[in-house]
Amino acid sequence: MEVEGYIDRSFELLKERFANNFADFAELGASVALSIGGELKADLYAGYLDLDRTVKWNRHTIVNVFSTTKTMNFIVMLLLYDQNALDFDDRVSKYWPEFIKNGKSEVTILNVLNHTAGLPGFTQKVSASDLYDFEKVVSIIENESLWFKPGSQLCYHALSQGYILGEVVRRITGKSIGQVLEEEFSSKLNADFFIGVPVSELSRVSALVDPPPRENKFSSKSLPGRIFSNPILNAKLANSDEFKLCEIPSANGHGNARSLVELQGIIANYGYLNGKRFLKESTVEKILELKVSGFDEVLERNVTFGMGYGLDIDKSEIPNVDRKCFWGGFGGSIVYVDFDLSLCFGYAMNKMGPSLIADERVGGMIRAIYEVVENG
């Protein structure tokens, strides 16, 4: 497989591992990027946009990264905290009074960020077309009752998190999360990332390919089964123009590895990037301070969350580094930050794997980075 793009000579091993993914894991089309200290060390891409292998992935290809989008929600929330527009311990209802219905008065913004709000899914039947109507989903959440007491357990809020945070942002700023991200971050860094793809950019979006079926499917009555079946997210849905054009803050960010690294490089460099201060250093440190740990029945593993980002997770390809944060999307995309190295790694692809967080494709590449760093 021909790999194109830029690579710092010292990170040739990363390029080699990326190329090997196409042979070892039947990668179709993908991009990978790495920055250290705000300096781009890798911006690579290879493969095709379609199963027939007729259209090549290029530098400007973008793709849906599902829940990796959540990391973009988090930098918007950090910005509002930085501006004293909110506090993470505030109740959601302080900004969104209608949210208080049906016993939700105690839910805090931090509960939502760290998946302990007790609202991991929807009791009411939600269709794919409902997801495209932000205000309809907000109304559904207003009338939802708690599934469990806030703060009592971890339970991954796959879709609901983004709508709740999105409505808080809208109540404070009058704008959507996607708009704030574009105005305050993406446009200032010329980062090619969208929550809600402009019509003018649709032709650059690669289609996704569904992952193989899970060996152990969730029971429809189980907690994860209730969440992931209402509604069902898959490649067919994500490949529709309706999905691409709307804003689903938890799940329909579109970009490539380079734009993931450009934006989350703000976090890796403690709020300062490309000669501009985006966030106070003390604000970024909140990621490591505001944390909660426990077994997550939806993710089926022990997890530590810190102000939204993952800090640690069992049974994954994420390396055991103390001062890190990350999150990934259904199928394999990921953003990974090592604070001590001011390192940011991003990966986006179109052939989805079965994991909700990261898989062997990612693990091999991140290990290659550390091999290079450790060997000087």
mmCIF file of C-alpha atoms in Angstrom:
data_model
loop_
_atom_site.group_PDB
_atom_site.id
_atom_site.type_symbol
_atom_site.label_atom_id
_atom_site.label_comp_id
_atom_site.label_asym_id
_atom_site.label_seq_id
_atom_site.Cartn_x
_atom_site.Cartn_y
_atom_site.Cartn_z
ATOM 1 C CA MET A 1 0.000 0.000 0.000
ATOM 2 C CA GLU A 2 1.358 3.407 -0.988
ATOM 3 C CA VAL A 3 1.375 5.771 1.977
ATOM 4 C CA GLU A 4 1.274 9.467 1.163
ATOM 5 C CA GLY A 5 1.751 12.621 3.201
ATOM 6 C CA TYR A 6 4.400 13.971 5.547
ATOM 7 C CA ILE A 7 6.547 12.080 8.053
ATOM 8 C CA ASP A 8 9.423 13.295 10.201
ATOM 9 C CA ARG A 9 12.322 10.937 9.461
ATOM 10 C CA SER A 10 12.632 9.935 13.103
ATOM 11 C CA PHE A 11 9.079 8.495 13.024
ATOM 12 C CA GLU A 12 9.454 6.198 10.015
ATOM 13 C CA LEU A 13 8.406 3.321 12.300
ATOM 14 C CA LEU A 14 4.979 4.914 12.659
ATOM 15 C CA LYS A 15 4.671 5.081 8.868
ATOM 16 C CA GLU A 16 5.686 1.412 8.664
ATOM 17 C CA ARG A 17 3.069 0.345 11.226
ATOM 18 C CA PHE A 18 0.423 2.415 9.458
ATOM 19 C CA ALA A 19 1.260 0.724 6.149
ATOM 20 C CA ASN A 20 1.205 -2.696 7.821
ATOM 21 C CA ASN A 21 -2.376 -2.138 8.925
ATOM 22 C CA PHE A 22 -3.482 -2.459 5.313
ATOM 23 C CA ALA A 23 -1.941 -5.932 5.081
ATOM 24 C CA ASP A 24 -2.477 -7.159 8.635
ATOM 25 C CA PHE A 25 -5.997 -5.817 9.248
ATOM 26 C CA ALA A 26 -7.330 -5.266 5.725
ATOM 27 C CA GLU A 27 -7.521 -1.514 6.244
ATOM 28 C CA LEU A 28 -9.446 0.220 3.452
ATOM 29 C CA GLY A 29 -8.751 3.950 3.781
ATOM 30 C CA ALA A 30 -7.314 5.868 6.708
ATOM 31 C CA SER A 31 -5.285 8.789 7.998
ATOM 32 C CA VAL A 32 -2.926 9.129 10.957
ATOM 33 C CA ALA A 33 -1.288 12.204 12.462
ATOM 34 C CA LEU A 34 1.101 13.022 15.288
ATOM 35 C CA SER A 35 2.286 16.243 16.867
ATOM 36 C CA ILE A 36 4.775 16.798 19.689
ATOM 37 C CA GLY A 37 5.137 20.192 21.327
ATOM 38 C CA GLY A 38 2.745 21.584 18.735
ATOM 39 C CA GLU A 39 5.019 20.510 15.867
ATOM 40 C CA LEU A 40 3.520 18.167 13.286
ATOM 41 C CA LYS A 41 5.584 14.977 13.059
ATOM 42 C CA ALA A 42 3.272 12.931 10.860
ATOM 43 C CA ASP A 43 0.337 13.563 8.546
ATOM 44 C CA LEU A 44 -0.167 10.344 6.603
ATOM 45 C CA TYR A 45 -2.999 8.886 4.549
ATOM 46 C CA ALA A 46 -3.507 5.878 2.304
ATOM 47 C CA GLY A 47 -6.072 3.585 0.771
ATOM 48 C CA TYR A 48 -9.445 4.087 -0.829
ATOM 49 C CA LEU A 49 -12.855 5.587 -0.203
ATOM 50 C CA ASP A 50 -14.806 2.625 -1.560
ATOM 51 C CA LEU A 51 -14.776 -1.165 -1.399
ATOM 52 C CA ASP A 52 -14.201 -1.335 -5.161
ATOM 53 C CA ARG A 53 -10.999 0.657 -4.582
ATOM 54 C CA THR A 54 -11.689 3.110 -7.373
ATOM 55 C CA VAL A 55 -11.287 6.421 -5.482
ATOM 56 C CA LYS A 56 -8.139 7.092 -3.480
ATOM 57 C CA TRP A 57 -8.123 8.644 -0.014
ATOM 58 C CA ASN A 58 -6.389 12.023 -0.270
ATOM 59 C CA ARG A 59 -5.146 14.772 2.046
ATOM 60 C CA HIS A 60 -8.538 16.483 2.068
ATOM 61 C CA THR A 61 -10.696 13.412 2.681
ATOM 62 C CA ILE A 62 -12.814 13.603 5.829
ATOM 63 C CA VAL A 63 -14.871 10.904 7.545
ATOM 64 C CA ASN A 64 -17.294 10.507 10.428
ATOM 65 C CA VAL A 65 -15.418 9.682 13.649
ATOM 66 C CA PHE A 66 -18.475 8.877 15.803
ATOM 67 C CA SER A 67 -17.694 9.364 19.523
ATOM 68 C CA THR A 68 -14.249 10.840 18.967
ATOM 69 C CA THR A 69 -16.464 13.874 18.348
ATOM 70 C CA LYS A 70 -17.027 14.013 22.105
ATOM 71 C CA THR A 71 -13.500 15.373 22.598
ATOM 72 C CA MET A 72 -14.547 18.426 20.588
ATOM 73 C CA ASN A 73 -17.545 18.934 22.880
ATOM 74 C CA PHE A 74 -15.111 18.845 25.797
ATOM 75 C CA ILE A 75 -12.903 21.678 24.554
ATOM 76 C CA VAL A 76 -16.022 23.809 24.100
ATOM 77 C CA MET A 77 -17.052 23.076 27.705
ATOM 78 C CA LEU A 78 -13.534 23.911 28.881
ATOM 79 C CA LEU A 79 -13.738 27.212 27.021
ATOM 80 C CA LEU A 80 -16.988 28.162 28.750
ATOM 81 C CA TYR A 81 -15.457 27.254 32.106
ATOM 82 C CA ASP A 82 -12.400 29.320 31.186
ATOM 83 C CA GLN A 83 -14.684 32.283 30.464
ATOM 84 C CA ASN A 84 -16.518 31.860 33.794
ATOM 85 C CA ALA A 85 -19.696 31.135 31.854
ATOM 86 C CA LEU A 86 -20.248 27.885 33.784
ATOM 87 C CA ASP A 87 -18.847 25.711 36.532
ATOM 88 C CA PHE A 88 -18.645 21.943 36.216
ATOM 89 C CA ASP A 89 -20.396 21.507 39.572
ATOM 90 C CA ASP A 90 -23.370 23.569 38.410
ATOM 91 C CA ARG A 91 -26.663 21.773 37.967
ATOM 92 C CA VAL A 92 -27.771 21.415 34.361
ATOM 93 C CA SER A 93 -31.074 23.049 35.284
ATOM 94 C CA LYS A 94 -29.296 26.295 36.190
ATOM 95 C CA TYR A 95 -28.948 26.939 32.456
ATOM 96 C CA TRP A 96 -31.777 24.755 31.188
ATOM 97 C CA PRO A 97 -34.700 25.080 33.645
ATOM 98 C CA GLU A 98 -36.984 22.662 31.761
ATOM 99 C CA PHE A 99 -34.440 19.887 32.357
ATOM 100 C CA ILE A 100 -35.608 19.678 35.994
ATOM 101 C CA LYS A 101 -38.697 17.598 35.086
ATOM 102 C CA ASN A 102 -39.148 14.082 36.478
ATOM 103 C CA GLY A 103 -36.572 14.198 39.247
ATOM 104 C CA LYS A 104 -33.519 15.455 37.340
ATOM 105 C CA SER A 105 -32.808 18.471 39.566
ATOM 106 C CA GLU A 106 -29.583 17.077 41.045
ATOM 107 C CA VAL A 107 -27.805 16.301 37.752
ATOM 108 C CA THR A 108 -24.634 18.377 37.350
ATOM 109 C CA ILE A 109 -22.647 19.232 34.259
ATOM 110 C CA LEU A 110 -19.805 17.080 35.589
ATOM 111 C CA ASN A 111 -22.215 14.137 35.950
ATOM 112 C CA VAL A 112 -23.013 14.495 32.259
ATOM 113 C CA LEU A 113 -19.366 14.841 31.234
ATOM 114 C CA ASN A 114 -18.290 11.794 33.259
ATOM 115 C CA HIS A 115 -21.217 9.526 32.363
ATOM 116 C CA THR A 116 -22.784 9.445 35.815
ATOM 117 C CA ALA A 117 -25.884 11.568 35.080
ATOM 118 C CA GLY A 118 -28.283 8.624 35.065
ATOM 119 C CA LEU A 119 -29.530 9.423 31.549
ATOM 120 C CA PRO A 120 -27.533 7.041 29.338
ATOM 121 C CA GLY A 121 -30.271 6.467 26.789
ATOM 122 C CA PHE A 122 -33.871 7.116 25.819
ATOM 123 C CA THR A 123 -36.961 5.433 27.235
ATOM 124 C CA GLN A 124 -39.099 6.836 24.453
ATOM 125 C CA LYS A 125 -38.593 5.231 21.046
ATOM 126 C CA VAL A 126 -36.167 7.381 19.035
ATOM 127 C CA SER A 127 -35.782 6.972 15.280
ATOM 128 C CA ALA A 128 -32.828 7.914 13.129
ATOM 129 C CA SER A 129 -34.768 10.868 11.744
ATOM 130 C CA ASP A 130 -35.425 12.055 15.306
ATOM 131 C CA LEU A 131 -31.663 12.375 15.830
ATOM 132 C CA TYR A 132 -31.527 14.957 13.044
ATOM 133 C CA ASP A 133 -33.957 17.185 14.967
ATOM 134 C CA PHE A 134 -31.930 18.611 17.849
ATOM 135 C CA GLU A 135 -34.877 20.346 19.481
ATOM 136 C CA LYS A 136 -36.992 17.174 19.383
ATOM 137 C CA VAL A 137 -34.294 15.179 21.185
ATOM 138 C CA VAL A 138 -33.911 17.981 23.734
ATOM 139 C CA SER A 139 -37.660 17.757 24.379
ATOM 140 C CA ILE A 140 -37.395 13.980 24.809
ATOM 141 C CA ILE A 141 -34.589 14.432 27.344
ATOM 142 C CA GLU A 142 -36.591 17.075 29.232
ATOM 143 C CA ASN A 143 -39.341 14.515 29.777
ATOM 144 C CA GLU A 144 -37.005 11.598 30.525
ATOM 145 C CA SER A 145 -36.790 10.142 34.029
ATOM 146 C CA LEU A 146 -33.522 9.109 35.641
ATOM 147 C CA TRP A 147 -32.385 5.539 35.009
ATOM 148 C CA PHE A 148 -30.377 5.693 38.222
ATOM 149 C CA LYS A 149 -29.371 8.236 40.858
ATOM 150 C CA PRO A 150 -26.851 10.806 39.551
ATOM 151 C CA GLY A 151 -23.315 9.947 40.628
ATOM 152 C CA SER A 152 -24.228 6.430 41.748
ATOM 153 C CA GLN A 153 -22.710 4.526 38.826
ATOM 154 C CA LEU A 154 -20.808 4.859 35.583
ATOM 155 C CA CYS A 155 -22.869 4.222 32.476
ATOM 156 C CA TYR A 156 -21.679 5.427 29.075
ATOM 157 C CA HIS A 157 -23.981 8.152 27.695
ATOM 158 C CA ALA A 158 -23.303 7.342 24.045
ATOM 159 C CA LEU A 159 -25.719 9.809 22.420
ATOM 160 C CA SER A 160 -27.490 11.638 25.229
ATOM 161 C CA GLN A 161 -24.315 13.302 26.527
ATOM 162 C CA GLY A 162 -23.912 15.442 23.429
ATOM 163 C CA TYR A 163 -27.509 16.624 23.334
ATOM 164 C CA ILE A 164 -27.438 17.608 27.023
ATOM 165 C CA LEU A 165 -24.122 19.456 26.713
ATOM 166 C CA GLY A 166 -25.283 20.924 23.423
ATOM 167 C CA GLU A 167 -28.390 22.403 24.990
ATOM 168 C CA VAL A 168 -26.383 23.842 27.895
ATOM 169 C CA VAL A 169 -24.040 25.481 25.374
ATOM 170 C CA ARG A 170 -26.977 26.820 23.394
ATOM 171 C CA ARG A 171 -28.618 28.285 26.509
ATOM 172 C CA ILE A 172 -25.374 30.037 27.484
ATOM 173 C CA THR A 173 -24.132 31.218 24.083
ATOM 174 C CA GLY A 174 -27.152 31.130 21.789
ATOM 175 C CA LYS A 175 -25.098 28.910 19.486
ATOM 176 C CA SER A 176 -24.680 25.189 18.920
ATOM 177 C CA ILE A 177 -21.585 23.271 19.992
ATOM 178 C CA GLY A 178 -20.654 22.941 16.320
ATOM 179 C CA GLN A 179 -20.846 26.699 15.810
ATOM 180 C CA VAL A 180 -18.768 27.475 18.903
ATOM 181 C CA LEU A 181 -16.181 24.874 17.893
ATOM 182 C CA GLU A 182 -15.908 26.413 14.425
ATOM 183 C CA GLU A 183 -15.741 30.030 15.582
ATOM 184 C CA GLU A 184 -13.465 29.627 18.596
ATOM 185 C CA PHE A 185 -11.179 26.795 17.528
ATOM 186 C CA SER A 186 -11.439 25.295 14.011
ATOM 187 C CA SER A 187 -11.392 28.552 12.056
ATOM 188 C CA LYS A 188 -8.490 29.934 14.096
ATOM 189 C CA LEU A 189 -6.405 26.805 13.473
ATOM 190 C CA ASN A 190 -7.680 26.157 9.941
ATOM 191 C CA ALA A 191 -8.671 22.699 11.194
ATOM 192 C CA ASP A 192 -10.739 20.602 8.804
ATOM 193 C CA PHE A 193 -13.349 19.358 11.281
ATOM 194 C CA PHE A 194 -17.120 19.812 11.352
ATOM 195 C CA ILE A 195 -19.998 18.843 13.620
ATOM 196 C CA GLY A 196 -22.562 19.088 10.877
ATOM 197 C CA VAL A 197 -20.897 19.007 7.463
ATOM 198 C CA PRO A 198 -21.490 22.047 5.212
ATOM 199 C CA VAL A 199 -23.188 21.141 1.924
ATOM 200 C CA SER A 200 -20.122 22.438 0.103
ATOM 201 C CA GLU A 201 -17.936 19.779 1.752
ATOM 202 C CA LEU A 202 -20.116 16.677 1.279
ATOM 203 C CA SER A 203 -18.169 15.487 -1.756
ATOM 204 C CA ARG A 204 -15.037 15.044 0.399
ATOM 205 C CA VAL A 205 -16.671 12.691 2.922
ATOM 206 C CA SER A 206 -15.668 9.041 2.747
ATOM 207 C CA ALA A 207 -18.367 6.453 3.266
ATOM 208 C CA LEU A 208 -18.030 4.128 6.257
ATOM 209 C CA VAL A 209 -18.013 0.328 6.087
ATOM 210 C CA ASP A 210 -19.777 -1.552 8.900
ATOM 211 C CA PRO A 211 -17.709 -3.632 11.337
ATOM 212 C CA PRO A 212 -18.122 -7.409 11.522
ATOM 213 C CA PRO A 213 -21.012 -8.540 13.766
ATOM 214 C CA ARG A 214 -20.275 -8.806 17.480
ATOM 215 C CA GLU A 215 -19.590 -12.324 18.673
ATOM 216 C CA ASN A 216 -21.656 -11.704 21.795
ATOM 217 C CA LYS A 217 -24.603 -9.543 20.894
ATOM 218 C CA PHE A 218 -26.238 -7.465 23.611
ATOM 219 C CA SER A 219 -29.547 -8.713 24.942
ATOM 220 C CA SER A 220 -32.334 -6.296 24.052
ATOM 221 C CA LYS A 221 -33.203 -6.096 27.764
ATOM 222 C CA SER A 222 -29.639 -5.429 28.924
ATOM 223 C CA LEU A 223 -28.485 -1.919 29.706
ATOM 224 C CA PRO A 224 -26.188 -1.672 26.648
ATOM 225 C CA GLY A 225 -28.857 -3.343 24.517
ATOM 226 C CA ARG A 226 -31.414 -0.723 25.527
ATOM 227 C CA ILE A 227 -28.977 2.081 24.708
ATOM 228 C CA PHE A 228 -27.504 0.842 21.429
ATOM 229 C CA SER A 229 -30.800 -0.346 19.942
ATOM 230 C CA ASN A 230 -32.621 2.974 20.417
ATOM 231 C CA PRO A 231 -31.679 4.079 17.847
ATOM 232 C CA ILE A 232 -29.256 1.767 16.044
ATOM 233 C CA LEU A 233 -26.180 3.528 14.668
ATOM 234 C CA ASN A 234 -24.490 1.930 11.679
ATOM 235 C CA ALA A 235 -22.629 2.799 8.503
ATOM 236 C CA LYS A 236 -25.781 3.015 6.388
ATOM 237 C CA LEU A 237 -27.181 5.673 8.696
ATOM 238 C CA ALA A 238 -23.881 7.559 8.943
ATOM 239 C CA ASN A 239 -23.479 7.556 5.162
ATOM 240 C CA SER A 240 -26.758 9.389 4.560
ATOM 241 C CA ASP A 241 -26.610 13.090 3.769
ATOM 242 C CA GLU A 242 -29.196 13.776 6.474
ATOM 243 C CA PHE A 243 -26.836 12.378 9.121
ATOM 244 C CA LYS A 244 -23.831 14.294 7.806
ATOM 245 C CA LEU A 245 -25.593 17.645 7.554
ATOM 246 C CA CYS A 246 -27.233 17.802 10.999
ATOM 247 C CA GLU A 247 -25.542 18.243 14.386
ATOM 248 C CA ILE A 248 -25.379 15.184 16.621
ATOM 249 C CA PRO A 249 -22.814 16.488 19.117
ATOM 250 C CA SER A 250 -21.775 13.083 20.465
ATOM 251 C CA ALA A 251 -21.526 11.230 17.193
ATOM 252 C CA ASN A 252 -21.298 12.996 13.847
ATOM 253 C CA GLY A 253 -18.103 14.984 13.824
ATOM 254 C CA HIS A 254 -16.338 14.724 10.468
ATOM 255 C CA GLY A 255 -12.624 15.274 9.993
ATOM 256 C CA ASN A 256 -9.343 13.493 9.449
ATOM 257 C CA ALA A 257 -6.391 12.617 11.657
ATOM 258 C CA ARG A 258 -4.669 15.928 10.982
ATOM 259 C CA SER A 259 -7.660 17.980 12.136
ATOM 260 C CA LEU A 260 -8.079 15.811 15.232
ATOM 261 C CA VAL A 261 -4.472 16.533 16.169
ATOM 262 C CA GLU A 262 -4.718 20.221 15.295
ATOM 263 C CA LEU A 263 -7.669 20.717 17.625
ATOM 264 C CA GLN A 264 -6.749 18.391 20.483
ATOM 265 C CA GLY A 265 -3.181 19.677 20.279
ATOM 266 C CA ILE A 266 -4.626 22.549 22.307
ATOM 267 C CA ILE A 267 -5.063 20.074 25.169
ATOM 268 C CA ALA A 268 -1.662 18.428 24.655
ATOM 269 C CA ASN A 269 0.000 21.831 24.966
ATOM 270 C CA TYR A 270 -1.957 23.040 27.988
ATOM 271 C CA GLY A 271 -4.125 25.481 26.082
ATOM 272 C CA TYR A 272 -1.396 27.223 24.058
ATOM 273 C CA LEU A 273 -0.899 26.375 20.395
ATOM 274 C CA ASN A 274 0.439 28.080 17.269
ATOM 275 C CA GLY A 275 1.299 31.227 19.213
ATOM 276 C CA LYS A 276 -2.212 31.609 20.644
ATOM 277 C CA ARG A 277 -3.594 31.015 24.122
ATOM 278 C CA PHE A 278 -6.917 29.183 23.714
ATOM 279 C CA LEU A 279 -7.348 27.974 27.309
ATOM 280 C CA LYS A 280 -5.670 28.669 30.623
ATOM 281 C CA GLU A 281 -3.216 25.983 31.725
ATOM 282 C CA SER A 282 -5.181 25.563 34.963
ATOM 283 C CA THR A 283 -8.343 24.931 32.927
ATOM 284 C CA VAL A 284 -6.706 22.106 30.977
ATOM 285 C CA GLU A 285 -5.488 20.588 34.250
ATOM 286 C CA LYS A 286 -9.146 20.099 35.207
ATOM 287 C CA ILE A 287 -9.168 17.124 32.849
ATOM 288 C CA LEU A 288 -6.872 15.256 35.226
ATOM 289 C CA GLU A 289 -8.491 16.584 38.421
ATOM 290 C CA LEU A 290 -12.197 15.998 37.864
ATOM 291 C CA LYS A 291 -12.305 12.243 37.585
ATOM 292 C CA VAL A 292 -14.488 9.277 38.409
ATOM 293 C CA SER A 293 -13.651 5.566 38.209
ATOM 294 C CA GLY A 294 -15.643 2.348 38.162
ATOM 295 C CA PHE A 295 -17.048 -0.490 36.088
ATOM 296 C CA ASP A 296 -19.096 0.688 33.129
ATOM 297 C CA GLU A 297 -21.718 -1.888 32.181
ATOM 298 C CA VAL A 298 -22.151 -0.393 28.725
ATOM 299 C CA LEU A 299 -18.446 -0.382 27.846
ATOM 300 C CA GLU A 300 -18.055 -3.675 29.751
ATOM 301 C CA ARG A 301 -14.844 -2.651 31.484
ATOM 302 C CA ASN A 302 -13.362 -0.516 34.238
ATOM 303 C CA VAL A 303 -12.958 3.095 33.163
ATOM 304 C CA THR A 304 -11.630 6.335 34.619
ATOM 305 C CA PHE A 305 -13.093 9.522 33.165
ATOM 306 C CA GLY A 306 -11.663 12.987 33.755
ATOM 307 C CA MET A 307 -13.834 15.944 32.719
ATOM 308 C CA GLY A 308 -15.188 13.852 29.872
ATOM 309 C CA TYR A 309 -11.966 12.420 28.480
ATOM 310 C CA GLY A 310 -10.917 8.873 29.261
ATOM 311 C CA LEU A 311 -7.919 8.692 31.568
ATOM 312 C CA ASP A 312 -7.679 4.920 31.863
ATOM 313 C CA ILE A 313 -9.576 1.922 30.539
ATOM 314 C CA ASP A 314 -9.176 -1.823 30.967
ATOM 315 C CA LYS A 315 -8.886 -4.303 28.104
ATOM 316 C CA SER A 316 -7.823 -1.779 25.498
ATOM 317 C CA GLU A 317 -4.922 -0.854 23.267
ATOM 318 C CA ILE A 318 -4.350 2.390 25.175
ATOM 319 C CA PRO A 319 -0.839 2.420 26.755
ATOM 320 C CA ASN A 320 -0.407 2.611 30.513
ATOM 321 C CA VAL A 321 0.832 6.196 30.801
ATOM 322 C CA ASP A 322 0.033 8.240 33.915
ATOM 323 C CA ARG A 323 -0.730 11.706 32.539
ATOM 324 C CA LYS A 324 -2.784 11.042 29.442
ATOM 325 C CA CYS A 325 -6.272 11.545 28.125
ATOM 326 C CA PHE A 326 -8.091 10.132 25.122
ATOM 327 C CA TRP A 327 -11.355 9.101 23.617
ATOM 328 C CA GLY A 328 -12.361 7.155 20.564
ATOM 329 C CA GLY A 329 -15.315 6.420 18.347
ATOM 330 C CA PHE A 330 -17.300 3.373 17.329
ATOM 331 C CA GLY A 331 -15.242 1.592 14.695
ATOM 332 C CA GLY A 332 -11.753 2.654 15.737
ATOM 333 C CA SER A 333 -11.049 6.391 15.368
ATOM 334 C CA ILE A 334 -9.255 8.019 18.289
ATOM 335 C CA VAL A 335 -7.529 11.051 19.767
ATOM 336 C CA TYR A 336 -4.788 10.370 22.312
ATOM 337 C CA VAL A 337 -2.830 12.927 24.378
ATOM 338 C CA ASP A 338 0.295 12.443 26.524
ATOM 339 C CA PHE A 339 0.603 15.549 28.687
ATOM 340 C CA ASP A 340 4.201 14.957 29.759
ATOM 341 C CA LEU A 341 5.363 14.769 26.132
ATOM 342 C CA SER A 342 2.909 17.383 24.819
ATOM 343 C CA LEU A 343 2.039 14.634 22.350
ATOM 344 C CA CYS A 344 -1.168 14.329 20.367
ATOM 345 C CA PHE A 345 -2.035 11.352 18.151
ATOM 346 C CA GLY A 346 -5.048 11.060 15.878
ATOM 347 C CA TYR A 347 -6.448 8.317 13.682
ATOM 348 C CA ALA A 348 -9.492 8.267 11.392
ATOM 349 C CA MET A 349 -10.556 5.505 9.034
ATOM 350 C CA ASN A 350 -13.506 4.295 6.960
ATOM 351 C CA LYS A 351 -13.438 0.526 7.608
ATOM 352 C CA MET A 352 -14.882 0.098 11.080
ATOM 353 C CA GLY A 353 -13.651 -2.448 13.578
ATOM 354 C CA PRO A 354 -15.868 -3.968 16.291
ATOM 355 C CA SER A 355 -14.492 -1.876 19.169
ATOM 356 C CA LEU A 356 -16.207 1.117 20.750
ATOM 357 C CA ILE A 357 -12.874 2.672 21.764
ATOM 358 C CA ALA A 358 -9.705 1.447 20.003
ATOM 359 C CA ASP A 359 -8.353 -1.702 18.380
ATOM 360 C CA GLU A 360 -5.107 -3.314 17.275
ATOM 361 C CA ARG A 361 -4.638 -0.898 14.400
ATOM 362 C CA VAL A 362 -4.342 1.956 16.895
ATOM 363 C CA GLY A 363 -2.345 -0.009 19.460
ATOM 364 C CA GLY A 364 0.443 -0.879 17.048
ATOM 365 C CA MET A 365 0.846 2.703 15.909
ATOM 366 C CA ILE A 366 0.908 4.206 19.404
ATOM 367 C CA ARG A 367 3.431 1.593 20.535
ATOM 368 C CA ALA A 368 5.600 2.554 17.560
ATOM 369 C CA ILE A 369 5.547 6.196 18.692
ATOM 370 C CA TYR A 370 6.716 5.293 22.179
ATOM 371 C CA GLU A 371 9.425 3.018 20.783
ATOM 372 C CA VAL A 372 10.810 5.983 18.857
ATOM 373 C CA VAL A 373 10.509 8.383 21.807
ATOM 374 C CA GLU A 374 12.092 5.969 24.284
ATOM 375 C CA ASN A 375 15.000 5.246 21.956
ATOM 376 C CA GLY A 376 15.734 8.926 21.519
#
